[in-house]
mmCIF file of C-alpha atoms and ligand atoms in Angstrom:
data_model
loop_
_atom_site.group_PDB
_atom_site.id
_atom_site.type_symbol
_atom_site.label_atom_id
_atom_site.label_comp_id
_atom_site.label_asym_id
_atom_site.label_seq_id
_atom_site.Cartn_x
_atom_site.Cartn_y
_atom_site.Cartn_z
ATOM 1 C CA MET A 1 -60.709 3.408 70.234
ATOM 2 C CA GLY A 2 -61.220 2.487 73.908
ATOM 3 C CA GLU A 3 -59.274 4.375 76.559
ATOM 4 C CA LEU A 4 -57.036 1.434 77.407
ATOM 5 C CA ASN A 5 -56.412 0.577 73.768
ATOM 6 C CA ARG A 6 -55.624 4.184 72.999
ATOM 7 C CA ARG A 7 -53.223 4.253 75.908
ATOM 8 C CA ASN A 8 -51.497 1.098 74.758
ATOM 9 C CA PHE A 9 -51.409 2.451 71.223
ATOM 10 C CA LEU A 10 -49.700 5.656 72.289
ATOM 11 C CA LYS A 11 -47.293 3.861 74.571
ATOM 12 C CA THR A 12 -46.465 1.340 71.847
ATOM 13 C CA LEU A 13 -46.094 4.149 69.366
ATOM 14 C CA GLY A 14 -43.628 5.734 71.715
ATOM 15 C CA VAL A 15 -41.473 2.653 72.216
ATOM 16 C CA ALA A 16 -41.618 1.706 68.539
ATOM 17 C CA GLY A 17 -40.608 5.222 67.566
ATOM 18 C CA ALA A 18 -37.588 5.106 69.831
ATOM 19 C CA THR A 19 -36.577 1.700 68.482
ATOM 20 C CA ILE A 20 -37.073 2.602 64.823
ATOM 21 C CA SER A 21 -35.143 5.822 65.169
ATOM 22 C CA GLY A 22 -32.316 3.739 66.638
ATOM 23 C CA ILE A 23 -31.394 6.358 69.225
ATOM 24 C CA PRO A 24 -27.800 6.481 67.993
ATOM 25 C CA ALA A 25 -25.134 7.846 70.245
ATOM 26 C CA ASN A 26 -23.968 10.545 67.821
ATOM 27 C CA LYS A 27 -24.471 13.863 69.494
ATOM 28 C CA LEU A 28 -26.117 16.882 68.025
ATOM 29 C CA LEU A 29 -24.298 19.708 69.689
ATOM 30 C CA ALA A 30 -26.046 23.067 69.322
ATOM 31 C CA GLN A 31 -27.647 22.086 66.034
ATOM 32 C CA SER A 32 -30.064 24.089 63.987
ATOM 33 C CA LYS A 33 -33.691 22.995 63.981
ATOM 34 C CA SER A 34 -33.416 21.536 60.474
ATOM 35 C CA ASP A 35 -30.890 19.003 61.777
ATOM 36 C CA LEU A 36 -33.258 17.599 64.390
ATOM 37 C CA SER A 37 -34.837 14.227 63.650
ATOM 38 C CA GLU A 38 -38.457 14.453 62.538
ATOM 39 C CA ASP A 39 -38.962 11.275 64.566
ATOM 40 C CA ARG A 40 -37.635 12.673 67.823
ATOM 41 C CA MET A 41 -39.607 11.740 70.869
ATOM 42 C CA GLY A 42 -41.445 13.865 73.378
ATOM 43 C CA VAL A 43 -43.927 13.790 76.219
ATOM 44 C CA LEU A 44 -47.299 15.489 76.423
ATOM 45 C CA VAL A 45 -48.260 16.440 79.993
ATOM 46 C CA ASP A 46 -51.974 17.052 80.472
ATOM 47 C CA THR A 47 -52.287 19.001 83.717
ATOM 48 C CA THR A 48 -56.066 18.593 83.631
ATOM 49 C CA VAL A 49 -55.669 14.798 83.871
ATOM 50 C CA CYS A 50 -52.858 14.608 86.453
ATOM 51 C CA ILE A 51 -54.203 13.641 89.881
ATOM 52 C CA GLY A 52 -51.092 14.663 91.818
ATOM 53 C CA CYS A 53 -50.351 11.149 93.070
ATOM 54 C CA ARG A 54 -46.585 11.830 92.712
ATOM 55 C CA ARG A 55 -45.915 8.246 91.695
ATOM 56 C CA CYS A 56 -43.800 9.736 88.897
ATOM 57 C CA GLU A 57 -41.523 11.317 91.513
ATOM 58 C CA TRP A 58 -40.987 7.938 93.156
ATOM 59 C CA ALA A 59 -40.425 6.133 89.845
ATOM 60 C CA CYS A 60 -37.941 8.751 88.665
ATOM 61 C CA LYS A 61 -35.862 8.474 91.827
ATOM 62 C CA THR A 62 -35.964 4.686 91.732
ATOM 63 C CA ALA A 63 -34.858 4.622 88.087
ATOM 64 C CA HIS A 64 -31.894 6.859 88.912
ATOM 65 C CA ASP A 65 -30.729 5.132 92.093
ATOM 66 C CA ILE A 66 -31.823 8.052 94.267
ATOM 67 C CA PRO A 67 -33.199 6.957 97.657
ATOM 68 C CA ALA A 68 -36.946 7.052 97.093
ATOM 69 C CA GLY A 69 -38.534 5.697 100.293
ATOM 70 C CA ASN A 70 -41.904 4.001 100.269
ATOM 71 C CA LEU A 71 -44.309 4.649 97.448
ATOM 72 C CA GLU A 72 -47.201 4.879 99.939
ATOM 73 C CA ASP A 73 -45.597 7.936 101.550
ATOM 74 C CA TYR A 74 -46.040 9.882 98.314
ATOM 75 C CA SER A 75 -49.764 10.207 98.985
ATOM 76 C CA ASP A 76 -48.883 12.801 101.646
ATOM 77 C CA GLU A 77 -50.417 15.956 100.216
ATOM 78 C CA SER A 78 -48.784 18.327 102.698
ATOM 79 C CA VAL A 79 -45.921 18.756 100.186
ATOM 80 C CA PHE A 80 -48.283 20.804 98.031
ATOM 81 C CA GLU A 81 -48.238 23.579 100.654
ATOM 82 C CA ASN A 82 -44.953 24.766 99.140
ATOM 83 C CA MET A 83 -43.929 25.119 95.526
ATOM 84 C CA ARG A 84 -40.995 22.870 94.777
ATOM 85 C CA ARG A 85 -38.361 22.796 92.078
ATOM 86 C CA PRO A 86 -36.321 19.886 90.694
ATOM 87 C CA ALA A 87 -33.346 19.181 92.939
ATOM 88 C CA ASN A 88 -30.260 16.986 93.175
ATOM 89 C CA ASP A 89 -32.340 14.248 94.753
ATOM 90 C CA ALA A 90 -35.550 14.832 92.764
ATOM 91 C CA TYR A 91 -35.295 15.235 88.994
ATOM 92 C CA THR A 92 -39.030 15.793 88.784
ATOM 93 C CA VAL A 93 -41.549 17.272 91.225
ATOM 94 C CA VAL A 94 -45.294 17.850 91.098
ATOM 95 C CA ASN A 95 -46.820 21.127 92.284
ATOM 96 C CA ARG A 96 -50.492 21.890 92.911
ATOM 97 C CA TYR A 97 -52.485 24.968 91.831
ATOM 98 C CA GLU A 98 -56.054 26.067 92.366
ATOM 99 C CA ASN A 99 -58.447 25.524 89.510
ATOM 100 C CA PRO A 100 -60.964 28.397 89.452
ATOM 101 C CA ALA A 101 -63.092 26.552 86.878
ATOM 102 C CA ASP A 102 -63.506 23.596 89.240
ATOM 103 C CA PRO A 103 -62.236 24.216 92.809
ATOM 104 C CA ARG A 104 -62.660 20.512 93.647
ATOM 105 C CA SER A 105 -60.205 19.516 90.916
ATOM 106 C CA PRO A 106 -56.911 21.337 91.441
ATOM 107 C CA LEU A 107 -54.342 21.439 88.669
ATOM 108 C CA ASN A 108 -51.221 19.383 89.249
ATOM 109 C CA VAL A 109 -48.124 20.315 87.310
ATOM 110 C CA LYS A 110 -45.187 17.953 86.903
ATOM 111 C CA VAL A 111 -41.906 19.834 86.496
ATOM 112 C CA GLN A 112 -38.657 18.517 84.980
ATOM 113 C CA CYS A 113 -36.216 19.373 82.192
ATOM 114 C CA MET A 114 -38.105 20.365 79.037
ATOM 115 C CA HIS A 115 -35.519 18.803 76.698
ATOM 116 C CA CYS A 116 -35.406 21.838 74.443
ATOM 117 C CA ASP A 117 -34.940 21.369 70.691
ATOM 118 C CA HIS A 118 -32.259 24.070 70.848
ATOM 119 C CA PRO A 119 -30.951 23.625 74.385
ATOM 120 C CA ALA A 120 -29.284 26.609 75.956
ATOM 121 C CA CYS A 121 -27.466 24.256 78.321
ATOM 122 C CA VAL A 122 -25.834 22.484 75.364
ATOM 123 C CA SER A 123 -24.560 25.643 73.732
ATOM 124 C CA ALA A 124 -23.529 27.167 77.076
ATOM 125 C CA CYS A 125 -21.367 24.217 78.100
ATOM 126 C CA ILE A 126 -17.800 25.135 77.219
ATOM 127 C CA VAL A 127 -16.495 21.553 77.303
ATOM 128 C CA GLY A 128 -19.380 19.912 75.415
ATOM 129 C CA ALA A 129 -20.526 17.887 78.420
ATOM 130 C CA PHE A 130 -24.178 18.404 77.410
ATOM 131 C CA SER A 131 -25.651 16.996 74.197
ATOM 132 C CA LYS A 132 -28.972 16.866 72.410
ATOM 133 C CA GLU A 133 -29.519 13.281 71.308
ATOM 134 C CA GLU A 134 -31.355 12.294 68.163
ATOM 135 C CA ASN A 135 -34.275 10.887 70.155
ATOM 136 C CA GLY A 136 -34.842 14.300 71.749
ATOM 137 C CA ALA A 137 -33.146 13.742 75.116
ATOM 138 C CA VAL A 138 -30.742 16.338 76.473
ATOM 139 C CA ILE A 139 -28.141 14.472 78.497
ATOM 140 C CA TRP A 140 -24.711 15.224 79.951
ATOM 141 C CA ASP A 141 -21.457 13.467 80.675
ATOM 142 C CA THR A 142 -20.529 13.717 84.349
ATOM 143 C CA ASP A 143 -16.872 12.950 83.636
ATOM 144 C CA MET A 144 -16.584 15.911 81.258
ATOM 145 C CA CYS A 145 -18.356 18.413 83.523
ATOM 146 C CA ILE A 146 -15.906 20.921 85.013
ATOM 147 C CA GLY A 147 -18.437 22.565 87.293
ATOM 148 C CA CYS A 148 -18.561 25.961 85.586
ATOM 149 C CA ARG A 149 -22.375 25.969 85.997
ATOM 150 C CA TYR A 150 -22.962 27.959 82.797
ATOM 151 C CA CYS A 151 -25.752 25.492 82.040
ATOM 152 C CA MET A 152 -27.569 26.584 85.188
ATOM 153 C CA VAL A 153 -27.296 30.249 84.204
ATOM 154 C CA ALA A 154 -28.303 29.590 80.603
ATOM 155 C CA CYS A 155 -31.339 27.347 81.160
ATOM 156 C CA PRO A 156 -34.517 29.407 80.632
ATOM 157 C CA PHE A 157 -36.429 26.966 82.841
ATOM 158 C CA GLN A 158 -33.890 26.968 85.708
ATOM 159 C CA VAL A 159 -33.644 23.204 85.663
ATOM 160 C CA PRO A 160 -30.068 21.970 86.223
ATOM 161 C CA THR A 161 -29.043 21.696 89.855
ATOM 162 C CA PHE A 162 -25.586 21.253 91.290
ATOM 163 C CA ASP A 163 -23.868 19.400 94.124
ATOM 164 C CA TYR A 164 -22.629 22.468 95.991
ATOM 165 C CA ASP A 165 -21.308 20.283 98.743
ATOM 166 C CA LYS A 166 -19.047 18.599 96.164
ATOM 167 C CA ALA A 167 -17.846 21.728 94.385
ATOM 168 C CA ILE A 168 -14.425 20.237 93.554
ATOM 169 C CA GLN A 169 -15.911 17.100 92.054
ATOM 170 C CA PRO A 170 -18.803 18.662 90.227
ATOM 171 C CA ASN A 171 -21.960 16.934 89.247
ATOM 172 C CA ILE A 172 -24.967 18.440 87.531
ATOM 173 C CA HIS A 173 -28.376 16.885 88.062
ATOM 174 C CA LYS A 174 -31.486 16.976 85.904
ATOM 175 C CA CYS A 175 -34.007 14.722 84.167
ATOM 176 C CA ASP A 176 -32.225 12.770 81.415
ATOM 177 C CA PHE A 177 -35.463 11.675 79.719
ATOM 178 C CA CYS A 178 -34.582 8.208 81.036
ATOM 179 C CA PHE A 179 -32.058 7.901 78.223
ATOM 180 C CA GLU A 180 -30.738 4.531 79.390
ATOM 181 C CA ARG A 181 -34.267 3.118 79.551
ATOM 182 C CA THR A 182 -35.568 4.478 76.268
ATOM 183 C CA LYS A 183 -32.562 3.291 74.262
ATOM 184 C CA GLU A 184 -33.496 -0.206 75.450
ATOM 185 C CA GLY A 185 -37.027 0.332 74.182
ATOM 186 C CA LEU A 186 -38.506 1.001 77.628
ATOM 187 C CA LEU A 187 -40.769 3.884 78.521
ATOM 188 C CA PRO A 188 -39.493 6.718 80.726
ATOM 189 C CA ALA A 189 -40.069 5.571 84.296
ATOM 190 C CA CYS A 190 -42.503 8.381 85.087
ATOM 191 C CA VAL A 191 -44.605 7.634 81.996
ATOM 192 C CA GLU A 192 -44.682 3.940 82.766
ATOM 193 C CA ILE A 193 -45.960 4.387 86.308
ATOM 194 C CA CYS A 194 -48.515 7.163 85.724
ATOM 195 C CA PRO A 195 -51.888 5.574 86.536
ATOM 196 C CA VAL A 196 -54.078 7.986 84.564
ATOM 197 C CA GLU A 197 -52.189 8.654 81.319
ATOM 198 C CA ALA A 198 -51.497 12.247 82.314
ATOM 199 C CA ILE A 199 -48.090 11.970 80.627
ATOM 200 C CA THR A 200 -47.892 10.443 77.160
ATOM 201 C CA TYR A 201 -44.666 9.426 75.435
ATOM 202 C CA GLY A 202 -44.524 9.441 71.637
ATOM 203 C CA ARG A 203 -43.081 11.080 68.587
ATOM 204 C CA ARG A 204 -43.192 14.832 69.153
ATOM 205 C CA ARG A 205 -45.096 15.488 65.936
ATOM 206 C CA ASN A 206 -47.758 12.895 66.882
ATOM 207 C CA LEU A 207 -48.093 14.395 70.340
ATOM 208 C CA ILE A 208 -48.753 17.819 68.829
ATOM 209 C CA GLU A 209 -51.595 16.286 66.801
ATOM 210 C CA VAL A 210 -52.995 14.637 69.944
ATOM 211 C CA ALA A 211 -52.795 17.931 71.846
ATOM 212 C CA GLU A 212 -54.452 19.914 69.044
ATOM 213 C CA LYS A 213 -57.243 17.350 68.872
ATOM 214 C CA ARG A 214 -57.895 17.567 72.615
ATOM 215 C CA ILE A 215 -58.072 21.370 72.462
ATOM 216 C CA GLU A 216 -60.426 21.178 69.465
ATOM 217 C CA LEU A 217 -62.710 18.589 71.091
ATOM 218 C CA TYR A 218 -62.756 20.176 74.560
ATOM 219 C CA PRO A 219 -62.434 23.951 74.135
ATOM 220 C CA ASP A 220 -63.960 24.522 77.595
ATOM 221 C CA ARG A 221 -61.404 22.311 79.225
ATOM 222 C CA TYR A 222 -58.206 23.729 77.752
ATOM 223 C CA VAL A 223 -56.680 27.120 77.038
ATOM 224 C CA ASN A 224 -55.879 27.247 73.339
ATOM 225 C CA LYS A 225 -52.162 26.716 73.734
ATOM 226 C CA ILE A 226 -49.637 23.898 73.780
ATOM 227 C CA TYR A 227 -46.818 25.103 76.010
ATOM 228 C CA GLY A 228 -43.497 24.006 74.544
ATOM 229 C CA PHE A 229 -44.742 23.839 70.956
ATOM 230 C CA THR A 230 -42.871 27.008 70.037
ATOM 231 C CA GLU A 231 -41.290 28.307 73.276
ATOM 232 C CA VAL A 232 -37.530 28.818 72.863
ATOM 233 C CA GLY A 233 -37.770 27.106 69.470
ATOM 234 C CA GLY A 234 -39.775 24.132 70.760
ATOM 235 C CA THR A 235 -39.275 21.602 73.540
ATOM 236 C CA SER A 236 -39.634 17.821 73.716
ATOM 237 C CA TRP A 237 -41.888 18.033 76.768
ATOM 238 C CA MET A 238 -45.120 19.913 76.112
ATOM 239 C CA TYR A 239 -48.092 20.822 78.286
ATOM 240 C CA LEU A 240 -51.859 21.285 78.141
ATOM 241 C CA SER A 241 -53.726 23.259 80.793
ATOM 242 C CA SER A 242 -57.036 24.842 81.682
ATOM 243 C CA ARG A 243 -55.301 27.932 83.100
ATOM 244 C CA ASN A 244 -52.949 30.397 81.504
ATOM 245 C CA PHE A 245 -49.485 28.953 81.784
ATOM 246 C CA GLU A 246 -48.005 32.049 83.456
ATOM 247 C CA GLU A 247 -50.441 31.426 86.338
ATOM 248 C CA LEU A 248 -48.860 27.993 86.721
ATOM 249 C CA ASP A 249 -45.342 29.466 86.964
ATOM 250 C CA PHE A 250 -44.345 28.585 83.404
ATOM 251 C CA PRO A 251 -41.966 31.299 82.202
ATOM 252 C CA LYS A 252 -43.253 33.530 79.433
ATOM 253 C CA LEU A 253 -40.704 32.945 76.685
ATOM 254 C CA GLY A 254 -40.448 33.889 73.055
ATOM 255 C CA ASP A 255 -40.161 31.525 70.122
ATOM 256 C CA LYS A 256 -36.518 32.336 69.548
ATOM 257 C CA PRO A 257 -34.118 29.615 70.724
ATOM 258 C CA ALA A 258 -32.363 30.563 73.964
ATOM 259 C CA PRO A 259 -28.846 29.444 72.883
ATOM 260 C CA GLY A 260 -28.352 32.850 71.317
ATOM 261 C CA VAL A 261 -28.177 34.212 74.843
ATOM 262 C CA SER A 262 -25.883 31.496 76.156
ATOM 263 C CA GLU A 263 -23.615 31.719 73.155
ATOM 264 C CA SER A 264 -23.271 35.415 73.964
ATOM 265 C CA ILE A 265 -22.151 34.446 77.463
ATOM 266 C CA GLN A 266 -19.475 32.166 76.034
ATOM 267 C CA HIS A 267 -18.397 34.601 73.373
ATOM 268 C CA GLY A 268 -18.170 37.373 75.953
ATOM 269 C CA ILE A 269 -16.003 35.256 78.178
ATOM 270 C CA PHE A 270 -13.764 34.172 75.356
ATOM 271 C CA ALA A 271 -13.460 37.600 73.779
ATOM 272 C CA TYR A 272 -13.072 39.804 76.799
ATOM 273 C CA PHE A 273 -12.183 37.735 79.810
ATOM 274 C CA VAL A 274 -9.968 34.751 79.249
ATOM 275 C CA PRO A 275 -8.989 32.695 76.199
ATOM 276 C CA PRO A 276 -10.662 29.278 76.104
ATOM 277 C CA ILE A 277 -7.414 27.287 76.179
ATOM 278 C CA ALA A 278 -6.377 29.037 79.377
ATOM 279 C CA LEU A 279 -9.799 28.501 80.900
ATOM 280 C CA TYR A 280 -9.818 24.791 79.974
ATOM 281 C CA ALA A 281 -6.307 24.393 81.354
ATOM 282 C CA LEU A 282 -7.202 26.052 84.651
ATOM 283 C CA LEU A 283 -10.449 24.134 85.161
ATOM 284 C CA GLY A 284 -8.959 20.882 83.871
ATOM 285 C CA GLY A 285 -6.032 21.288 86.268
ATOM 286 C CA ILE A 286 -8.368 21.750 89.221
ATOM 287 C CA MET A 287 -10.303 18.637 88.170
ATOM 288 C CA TRP A 288 -7.138 16.576 87.756
ATOM 289 C CA ILE A 289 -5.714 17.581 91.132
ATOM 290 C CA SER A 290 -9.038 16.924 92.815
ATOM 291 C CA LYS A 291 -9.555 13.501 91.259
ATOM 292 C CA ASN A 292 -5.948 12.494 91.969
ATOM 293 C CA LYS A 293 -6.278 13.559 95.566
ATOM 294 C CA ASP A 294 -9.505 11.634 95.901
ATOM 295 C CA ASN A 295 -8.039 8.470 94.385
ATOM 296 C CA LYS A 296 -5.122 8.603 96.808
ATOM 297 C CA GLY A 297 -7.580 9.054 99.670
ATOM 298 C CA GLU A 298 -9.546 5.999 98.555
ATOM 299 C CA GLY A 299 -6.307 4.016 98.270
ATOM 300 C CA LYS A 300 -5.477 4.765 101.908
ATOM 301 C CA GLU A 301 -8.875 3.610 103.034
HETATM 302 S S1 SF4 B 401 -34.869 22.925 80.038
HETATM 303 FE FE1 SF4 B 401 -32.837 23.755 80.543
HETATM 304 S S2 SF4 B 401 -31.625 21.958 81.119
HETATM 305 FE FE2 SF4 B 401 -33.420 21.200 79.989
HETATM 306 S S3 SF4 B 401 -32.766 21.107 77.825
HETATM 307 FE FE3 SF4 B 401 -33.725 23.118 78.106
HETATM 308 S S4 SF4 B 401 -31.983 24.457 78.594
HETATM 309 FE FE4 SF4 B 401 -31.270 22.359 78.917
HETATM 310 S S1 SF4 B 402 -38.166 11.056 81.973
HETATM 311 FE FE1 SF4 B 402 -37.055 9.817 83.477
HETATM 312 S S2 SF4 B 402 -35.587 11.270 84.375
HETATM 313 FE FE2 SF4 B 402 -37.193 12.508 83.353
HETATM 314 S S3 SF4 B 402 -38.732 12.929 84.941
HETATM 315 FE FE3 SF4 B 402 -39.383 11.057 83.858
HETATM 316 S S4 SF4 B 402 -38.527 9.390 85.126
HETATM 317 FE FE4 SF4 B 402 -37.429 11.260 85.695
HETATM 318 S S1 SF4 B 403 -47.836 9.826 88.153
HETATM 319 FE FE1 SF4 B 403 -49.120 10.826 86.598
HETATM 320 S S2 SF4 B 403 -50.996 11.431 87.706
HETATM 321 FE FE2 SF4 B 403 -49.464 10.954 89.257
HETATM 322 S S3 SF4 B 403 -48.515 12.949 89.710
HETATM 323 FE FE3 SF4 B 403 -47.242 11.993 88.128
HETATM 324 S S4 SF4 B 403 -48.048 12.776 86.179
HETATM 325 FE FE4 SF4 B 403 -49.605 13.182 87.760
#
């Protein structure tokens, strides 16, 4: 199959998969792996293909109404002098690493939420603002968020970020797997814009087959590992690389789902610190007062 046809095939496969699976709104809070849809979607990031153009950063911001500036400005490579992390105004960033095997071809690593199969953020959230959707996306409800930031503590990839300047009206930020786009049958914005097929959207199980095939065909090009295949029980976003993943700042994690840790945080709080009803009441009260105050302020204006 030609490169373009293969690309179209995989992209079509991705959109069709999302449409067939229906992407229903029923949420899968802290479910066991056996409850996850076999047809859930994922993305395979091939760091050996990524050229570091950062068009995905621009597309992601544009799709989420974050001021993105001019696309041409993203060719400025001075940003690679510092390692960056996802932020309130950048749900994905691309970092650059040396490639000892080929110094002229550095490795570029796109970073965003991994959309874990067993998300620690979901089980850590005491009000159920986070959810794992059937299509694989981990999303959250801004209106439900009370700003406790347990999700930030629980996430093994340190992904969620927080509006500290709006601490009374909390808002968490992270990649939402372009949930609004994919439920309409569109590709995630970053996947759609990538000019070299470094990021491929499709059913997770198909992507694993694609990744295994690439490793088998090009053993000199890849380390024999798909990052995200088993880490913390598996993630929707998975990576291929020519360098050990720890050297690319991927955390070394076990196969055991991380929610066990976050559930311990919750259980500890509930058992030894404050009963949940009291905690909800306190945080809910703060939210209510804050929103009321804000509404009155807007009325005056
Ligand atoms: S990477 Fe972090 S924020 Fe994303 S789903 Fe996993 S635990 Fe949640
Ligand atoms: S899937 Fe959507 S939200 Fe996530 S990094 Fe890509 S463009 Fe951004
Ligand atoms: S758009 Fe594609 S090639 Fe460009 S930086 Fe993003 S993932 Fe890499």
